[in-house]
PDB file of C-alpha atoms in Angstrom:
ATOM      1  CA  UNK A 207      33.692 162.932 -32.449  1.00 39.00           C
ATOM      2  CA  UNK A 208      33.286 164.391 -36.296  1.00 41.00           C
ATOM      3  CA  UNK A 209      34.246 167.606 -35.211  1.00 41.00           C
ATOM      4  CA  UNK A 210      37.833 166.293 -33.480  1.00 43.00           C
ATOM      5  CA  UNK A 211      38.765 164.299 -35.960  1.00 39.00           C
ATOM      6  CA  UNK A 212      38.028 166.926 -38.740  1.00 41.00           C
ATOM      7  CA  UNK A 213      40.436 169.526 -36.720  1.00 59.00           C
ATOM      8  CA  UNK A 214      43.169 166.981 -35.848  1.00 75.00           C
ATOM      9  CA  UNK A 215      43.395 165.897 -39.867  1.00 85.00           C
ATOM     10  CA  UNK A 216      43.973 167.974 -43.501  1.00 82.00           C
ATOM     11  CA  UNK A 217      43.915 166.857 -46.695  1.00 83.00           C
ATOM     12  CA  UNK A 218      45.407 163.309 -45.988  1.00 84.00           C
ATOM     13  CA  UNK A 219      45.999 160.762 -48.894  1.00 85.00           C
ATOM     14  CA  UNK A 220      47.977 157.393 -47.863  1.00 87.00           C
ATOM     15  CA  UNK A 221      47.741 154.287 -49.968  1.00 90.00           C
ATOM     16  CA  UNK A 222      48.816 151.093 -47.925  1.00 92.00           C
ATOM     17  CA  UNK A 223      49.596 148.092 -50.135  1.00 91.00           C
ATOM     18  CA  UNK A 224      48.898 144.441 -49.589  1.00 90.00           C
ATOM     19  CA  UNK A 225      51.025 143.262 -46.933  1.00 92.00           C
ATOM     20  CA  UNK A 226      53.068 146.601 -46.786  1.00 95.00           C
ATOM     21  CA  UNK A 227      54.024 147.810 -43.576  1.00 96.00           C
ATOM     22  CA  UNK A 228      53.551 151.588 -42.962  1.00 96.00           C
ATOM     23  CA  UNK A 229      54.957 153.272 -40.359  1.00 95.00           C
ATOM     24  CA  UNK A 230      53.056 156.370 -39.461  1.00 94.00           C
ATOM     25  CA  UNK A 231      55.276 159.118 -37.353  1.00 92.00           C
ATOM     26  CA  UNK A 232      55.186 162.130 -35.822  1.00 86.00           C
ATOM     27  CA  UNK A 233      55.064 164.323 -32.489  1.00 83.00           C
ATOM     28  CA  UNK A 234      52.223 164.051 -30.023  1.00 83.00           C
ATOM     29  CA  UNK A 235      49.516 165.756 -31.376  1.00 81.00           C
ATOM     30  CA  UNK A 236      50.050 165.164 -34.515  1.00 85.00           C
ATOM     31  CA  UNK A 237      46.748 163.175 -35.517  1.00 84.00           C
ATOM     32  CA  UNK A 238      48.225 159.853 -35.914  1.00 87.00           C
ATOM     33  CA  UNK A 239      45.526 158.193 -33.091  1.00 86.00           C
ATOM     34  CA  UNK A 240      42.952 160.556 -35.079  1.00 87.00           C
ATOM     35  CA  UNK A 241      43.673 159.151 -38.252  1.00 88.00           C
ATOM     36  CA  UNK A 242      44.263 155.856 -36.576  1.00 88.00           C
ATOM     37  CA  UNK A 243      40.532 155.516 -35.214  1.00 87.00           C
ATOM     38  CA  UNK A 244      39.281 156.694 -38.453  1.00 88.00           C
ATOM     39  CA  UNK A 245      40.707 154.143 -40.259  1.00 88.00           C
ATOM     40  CA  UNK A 246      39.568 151.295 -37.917  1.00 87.00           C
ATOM     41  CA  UNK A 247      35.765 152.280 -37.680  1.00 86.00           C
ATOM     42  CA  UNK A 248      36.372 154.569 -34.156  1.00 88.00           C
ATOM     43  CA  UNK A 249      35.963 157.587 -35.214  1.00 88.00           C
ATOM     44  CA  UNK A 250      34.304 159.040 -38.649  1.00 86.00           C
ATOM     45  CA  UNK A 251      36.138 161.743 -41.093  1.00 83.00           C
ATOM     46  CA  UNK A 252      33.476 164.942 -41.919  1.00 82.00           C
ATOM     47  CA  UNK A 253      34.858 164.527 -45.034  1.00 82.00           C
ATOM     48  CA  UNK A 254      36.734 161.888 -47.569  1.00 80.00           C
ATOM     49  CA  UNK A 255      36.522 158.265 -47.733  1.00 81.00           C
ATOM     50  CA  UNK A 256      38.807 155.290 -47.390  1.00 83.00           C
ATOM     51  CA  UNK A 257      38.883 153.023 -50.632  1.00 82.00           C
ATOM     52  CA  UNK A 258      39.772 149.264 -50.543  1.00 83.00           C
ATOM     53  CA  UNK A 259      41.302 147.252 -53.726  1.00 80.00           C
ATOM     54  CA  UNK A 260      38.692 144.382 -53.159  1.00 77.00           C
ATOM     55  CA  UNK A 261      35.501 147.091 -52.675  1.00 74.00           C
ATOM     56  CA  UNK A 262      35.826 146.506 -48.506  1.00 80.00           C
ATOM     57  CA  UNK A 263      38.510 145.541 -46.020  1.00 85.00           C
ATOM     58  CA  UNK A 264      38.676 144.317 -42.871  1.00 90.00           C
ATOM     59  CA  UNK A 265      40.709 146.032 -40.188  1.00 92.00           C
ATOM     60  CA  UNK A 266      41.539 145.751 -36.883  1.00 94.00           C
ATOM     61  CA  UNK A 267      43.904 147.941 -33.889  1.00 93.00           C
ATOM     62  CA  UNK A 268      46.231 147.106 -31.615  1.00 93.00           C
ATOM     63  CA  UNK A 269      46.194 149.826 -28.498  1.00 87.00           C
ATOM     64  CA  UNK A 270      48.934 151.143 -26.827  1.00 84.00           C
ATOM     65  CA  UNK A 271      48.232 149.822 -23.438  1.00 85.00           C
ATOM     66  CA  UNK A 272      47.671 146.297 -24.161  1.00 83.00           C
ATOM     67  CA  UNK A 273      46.713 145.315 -20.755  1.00 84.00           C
ATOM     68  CA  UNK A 274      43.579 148.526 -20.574  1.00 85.00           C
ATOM     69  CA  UNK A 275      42.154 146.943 -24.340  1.00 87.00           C
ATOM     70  CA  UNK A 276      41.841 143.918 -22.805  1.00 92.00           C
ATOM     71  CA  UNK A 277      38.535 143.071 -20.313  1.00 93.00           C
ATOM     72  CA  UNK A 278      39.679 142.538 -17.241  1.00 94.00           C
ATOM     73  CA  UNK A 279      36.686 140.218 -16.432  1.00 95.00           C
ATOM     74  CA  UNK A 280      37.264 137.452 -19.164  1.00 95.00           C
ATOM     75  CA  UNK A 281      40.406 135.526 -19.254  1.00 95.00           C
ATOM     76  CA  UNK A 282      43.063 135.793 -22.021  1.00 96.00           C
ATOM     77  CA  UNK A 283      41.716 133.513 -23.916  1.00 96.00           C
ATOM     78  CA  UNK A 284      38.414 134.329 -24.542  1.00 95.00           C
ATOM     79  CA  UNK A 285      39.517 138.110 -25.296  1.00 95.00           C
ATOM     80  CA  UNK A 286      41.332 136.727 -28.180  1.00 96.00           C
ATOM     81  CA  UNK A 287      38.200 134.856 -29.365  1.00 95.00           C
ATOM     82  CA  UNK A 288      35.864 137.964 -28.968  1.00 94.00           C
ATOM     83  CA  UNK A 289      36.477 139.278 -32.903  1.00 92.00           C
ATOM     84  CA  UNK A 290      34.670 136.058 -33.701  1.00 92.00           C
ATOM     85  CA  UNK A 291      32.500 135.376 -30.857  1.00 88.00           C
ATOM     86  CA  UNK A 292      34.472 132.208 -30.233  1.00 88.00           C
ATOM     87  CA  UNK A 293      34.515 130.008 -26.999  1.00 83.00           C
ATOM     88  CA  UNK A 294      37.491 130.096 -24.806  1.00 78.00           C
ATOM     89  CA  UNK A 295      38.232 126.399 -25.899  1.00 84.00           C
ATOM     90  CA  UNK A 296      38.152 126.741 -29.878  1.00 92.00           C
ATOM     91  CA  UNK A 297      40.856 125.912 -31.990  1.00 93.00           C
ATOM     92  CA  UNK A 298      41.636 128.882 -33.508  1.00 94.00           C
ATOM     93  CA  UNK A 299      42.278 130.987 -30.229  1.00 95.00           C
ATOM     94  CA  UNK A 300      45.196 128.631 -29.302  1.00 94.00           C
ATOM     95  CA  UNK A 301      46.182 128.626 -33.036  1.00 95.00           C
ATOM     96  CA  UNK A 302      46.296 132.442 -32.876  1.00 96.00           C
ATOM     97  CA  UNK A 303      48.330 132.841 -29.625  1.00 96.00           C
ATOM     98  CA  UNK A 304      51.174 130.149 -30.800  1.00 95.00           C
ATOM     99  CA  UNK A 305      51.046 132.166 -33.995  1.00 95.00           C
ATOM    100  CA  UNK A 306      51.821 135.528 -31.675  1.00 95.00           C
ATOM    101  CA  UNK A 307      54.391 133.245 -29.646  1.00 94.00           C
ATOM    102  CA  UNK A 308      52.034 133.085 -26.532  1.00 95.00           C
ATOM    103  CA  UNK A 309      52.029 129.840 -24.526  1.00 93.00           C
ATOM    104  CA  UNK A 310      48.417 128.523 -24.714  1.00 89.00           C
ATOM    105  CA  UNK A 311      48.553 127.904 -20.914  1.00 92.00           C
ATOM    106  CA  UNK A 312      48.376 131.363 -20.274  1.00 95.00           C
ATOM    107  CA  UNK A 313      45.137 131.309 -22.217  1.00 96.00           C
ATOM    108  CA  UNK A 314      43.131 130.568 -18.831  1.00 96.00           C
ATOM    109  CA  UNK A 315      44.378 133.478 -17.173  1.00 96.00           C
ATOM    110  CA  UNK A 316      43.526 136.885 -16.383  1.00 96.00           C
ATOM    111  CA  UNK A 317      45.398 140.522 -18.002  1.00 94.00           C
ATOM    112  CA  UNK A 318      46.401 141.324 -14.750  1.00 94.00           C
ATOM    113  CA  UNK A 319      47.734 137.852 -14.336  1.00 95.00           C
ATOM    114  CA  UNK A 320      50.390 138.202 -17.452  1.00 94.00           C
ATOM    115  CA  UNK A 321      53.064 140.480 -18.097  1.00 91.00           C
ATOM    116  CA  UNK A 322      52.776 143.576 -20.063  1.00 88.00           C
ATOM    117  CA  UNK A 323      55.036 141.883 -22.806  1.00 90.00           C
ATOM    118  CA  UNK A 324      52.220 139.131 -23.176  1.00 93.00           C
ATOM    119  CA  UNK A 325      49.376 141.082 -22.869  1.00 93.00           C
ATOM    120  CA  UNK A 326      50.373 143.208 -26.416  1.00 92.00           C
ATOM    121  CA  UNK A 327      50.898 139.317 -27.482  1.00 94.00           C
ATOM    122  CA  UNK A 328      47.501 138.271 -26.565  1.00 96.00           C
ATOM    123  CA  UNK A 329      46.209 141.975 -28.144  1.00 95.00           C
ATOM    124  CA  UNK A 330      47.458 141.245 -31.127  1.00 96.00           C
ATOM    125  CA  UNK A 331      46.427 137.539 -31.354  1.00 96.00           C
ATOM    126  CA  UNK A 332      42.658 139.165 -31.179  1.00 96.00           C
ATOM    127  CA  UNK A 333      43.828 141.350 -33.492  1.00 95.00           C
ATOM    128  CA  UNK A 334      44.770 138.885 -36.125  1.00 96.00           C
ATOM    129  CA  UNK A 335      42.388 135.543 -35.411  1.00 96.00           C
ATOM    130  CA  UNK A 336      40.177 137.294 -37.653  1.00 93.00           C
ATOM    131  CA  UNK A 337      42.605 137.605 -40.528  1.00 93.00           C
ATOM    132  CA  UNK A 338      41.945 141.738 -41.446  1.00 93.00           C
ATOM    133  CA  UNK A 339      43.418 143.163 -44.584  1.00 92.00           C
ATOM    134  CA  UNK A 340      45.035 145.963 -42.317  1.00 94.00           C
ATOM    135  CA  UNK A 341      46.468 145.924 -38.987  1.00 95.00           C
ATOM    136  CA  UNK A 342      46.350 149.283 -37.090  1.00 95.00           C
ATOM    137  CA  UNK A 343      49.112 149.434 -34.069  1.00 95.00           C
ATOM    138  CA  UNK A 344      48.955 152.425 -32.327  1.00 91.00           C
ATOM    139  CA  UNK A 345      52.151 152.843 -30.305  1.00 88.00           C
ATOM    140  CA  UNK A 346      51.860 149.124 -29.371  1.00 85.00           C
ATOM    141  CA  UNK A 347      55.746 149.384 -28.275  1.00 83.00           C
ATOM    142  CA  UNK A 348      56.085 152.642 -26.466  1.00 80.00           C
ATOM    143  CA  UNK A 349      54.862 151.262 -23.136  1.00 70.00           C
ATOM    144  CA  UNK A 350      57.479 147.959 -22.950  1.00 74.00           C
ATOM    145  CA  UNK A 351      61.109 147.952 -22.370  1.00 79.00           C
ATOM    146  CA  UNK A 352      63.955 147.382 -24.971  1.00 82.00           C
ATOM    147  CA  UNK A 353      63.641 143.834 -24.680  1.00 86.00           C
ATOM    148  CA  UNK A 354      60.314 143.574 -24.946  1.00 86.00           C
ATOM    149  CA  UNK A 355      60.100 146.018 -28.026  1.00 87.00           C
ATOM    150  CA  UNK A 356      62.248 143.927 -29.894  1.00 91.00           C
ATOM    151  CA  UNK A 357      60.471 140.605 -29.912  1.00 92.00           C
ATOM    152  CA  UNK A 358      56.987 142.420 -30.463  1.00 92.00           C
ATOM    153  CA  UNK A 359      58.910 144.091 -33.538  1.00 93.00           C
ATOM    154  CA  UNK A 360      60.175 140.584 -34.582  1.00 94.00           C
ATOM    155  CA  UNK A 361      56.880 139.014 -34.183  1.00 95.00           C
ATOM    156  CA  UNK A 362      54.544 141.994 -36.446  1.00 95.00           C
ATOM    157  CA  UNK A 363      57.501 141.021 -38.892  1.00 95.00           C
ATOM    158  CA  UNK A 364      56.793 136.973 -38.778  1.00 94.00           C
ATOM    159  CA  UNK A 365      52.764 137.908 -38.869  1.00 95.00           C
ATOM    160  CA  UNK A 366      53.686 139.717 -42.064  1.00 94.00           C
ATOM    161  CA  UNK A 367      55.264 136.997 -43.890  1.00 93.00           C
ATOM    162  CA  UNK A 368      52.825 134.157 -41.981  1.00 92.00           C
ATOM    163  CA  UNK A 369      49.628 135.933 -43.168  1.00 92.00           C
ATOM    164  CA  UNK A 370      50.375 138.880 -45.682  1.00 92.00           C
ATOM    165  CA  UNK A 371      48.379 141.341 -43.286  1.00 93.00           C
ATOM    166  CA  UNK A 372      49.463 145.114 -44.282  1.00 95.00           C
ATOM    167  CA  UNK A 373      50.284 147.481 -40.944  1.00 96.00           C
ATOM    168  CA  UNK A 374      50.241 150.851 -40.560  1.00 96.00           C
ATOM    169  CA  UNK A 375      52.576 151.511 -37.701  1.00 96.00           C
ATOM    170  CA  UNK A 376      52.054 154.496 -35.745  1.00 93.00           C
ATOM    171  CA  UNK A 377      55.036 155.502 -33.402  1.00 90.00           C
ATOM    172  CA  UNK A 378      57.018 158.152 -32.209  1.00 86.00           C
ATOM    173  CA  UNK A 379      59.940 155.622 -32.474  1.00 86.00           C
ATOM    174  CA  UNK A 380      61.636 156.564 -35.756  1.00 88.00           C
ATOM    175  CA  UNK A 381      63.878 153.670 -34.938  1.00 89.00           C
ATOM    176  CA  UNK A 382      61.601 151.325 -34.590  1.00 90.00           C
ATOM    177  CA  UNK A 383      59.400 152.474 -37.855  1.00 92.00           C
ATOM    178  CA  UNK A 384      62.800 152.039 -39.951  1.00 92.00           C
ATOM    179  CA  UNK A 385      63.804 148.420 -38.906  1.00 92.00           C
ATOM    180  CA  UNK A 386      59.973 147.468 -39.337  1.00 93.00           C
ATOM    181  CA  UNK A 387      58.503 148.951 -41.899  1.00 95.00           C
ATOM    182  CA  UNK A 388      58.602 149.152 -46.064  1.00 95.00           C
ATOM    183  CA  UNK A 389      58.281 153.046 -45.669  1.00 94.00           C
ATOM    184  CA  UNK A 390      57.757 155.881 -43.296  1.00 94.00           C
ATOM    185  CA  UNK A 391      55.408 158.566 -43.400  1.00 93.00           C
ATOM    186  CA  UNK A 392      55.545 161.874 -41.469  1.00 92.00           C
ATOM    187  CA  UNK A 393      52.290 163.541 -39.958  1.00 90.00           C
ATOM    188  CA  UNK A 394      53.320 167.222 -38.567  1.00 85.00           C
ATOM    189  CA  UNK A 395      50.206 169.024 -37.344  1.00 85.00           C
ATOM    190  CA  UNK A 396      47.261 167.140 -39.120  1.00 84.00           C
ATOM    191  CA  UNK A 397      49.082 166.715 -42.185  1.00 84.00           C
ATOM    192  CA  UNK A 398      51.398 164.123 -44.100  1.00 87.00           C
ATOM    193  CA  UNK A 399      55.167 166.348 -44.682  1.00 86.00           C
TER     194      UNK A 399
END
């Protein structure tokens, strides 16, 4: 709601470049999911605007629990196609999960049929089928272990360089927002420091 989203953020200015990876941190609380739904279309600022290069942008978010963003009624597959009302059979949804290094036999399957590692695969392969200008991952490694982490890490860096999509990053991992992103941006109590 307006009225949240107005408390949570102050006087924020961020400029995300072209294929520029952001990473957004701070301490719980903060406003970084705020400012995250704001920016995909979620939520709505009281005030301010967000400005795009080319007049509009596309953008889409990656959720922290990858296996609760995805219905647990359609298989894997047709999640993926859902950004462009695809069938479960089209090209581009297989194209999409090889691109997020998911095998497309899993695409028949079910979330609670896959692994936590491969659900945030297929969650970001919806993300990206439909090619957005920004990519919005909000803590999309806090919930998988080390192992896990990594490859997801290595894989948002391969998207990068595959499809030029700019990220903003949001994470409490200051570790994982140095090895992945271009630069890091504090938010301490509703406000970039």
């Amino acid at each position: 709601n307006s009225s949240k989203s107005y408390a949570a953020l102050r006087n924020i200015s961020l400029t995300i470049n072209a294929g520029e990876i952001v990473a957004l941190v701070g301490e719980s609380g903060s406003g970084k999911s705020t400012l995250a739904r704001i920016l995909a279309g979620l939520d709505r600022a009281t005030q301010g605007d967000i400005r795009w290069a080319s007049g509009n942008g596309r953008v889409q978010m990656v959720f922290q629990d990858p296996v609760g963003s995805l219905n647990p009624r359609w298989t894997i597959g047709r999640s993926i196609g859902e950004p462009l009302a695809l069938t479960a059979d089209h090209p581009k949804i297989a194209e999409a999960a090889r691109d997020c290094g998911l095998d497309p036999q899993l695409l028949t399957r079910y979330p609670h049929e896959i692994s936590g590692g491969q659900a945030q695969r297929a969650a970001i392969a919806r993300a990206i089928i439909s090619r957005p200008d920004l990519l919005v991952l909000d803590e999309p490694v806090s919930a998988v272990d080390f192992e896990i982490r990594d490859q997801i890490l290595s894989l948002l860096e391969r998207l990068r360089a595959m499809h030029g999509i700019a990220m903003l990053f949001i994470t409490h991992d200051t570790v994982a927002a140095r090895r992945l992103s271009d630069r890091m941006v504090i938010l301490d109590q509703g406000e970039i420091v």
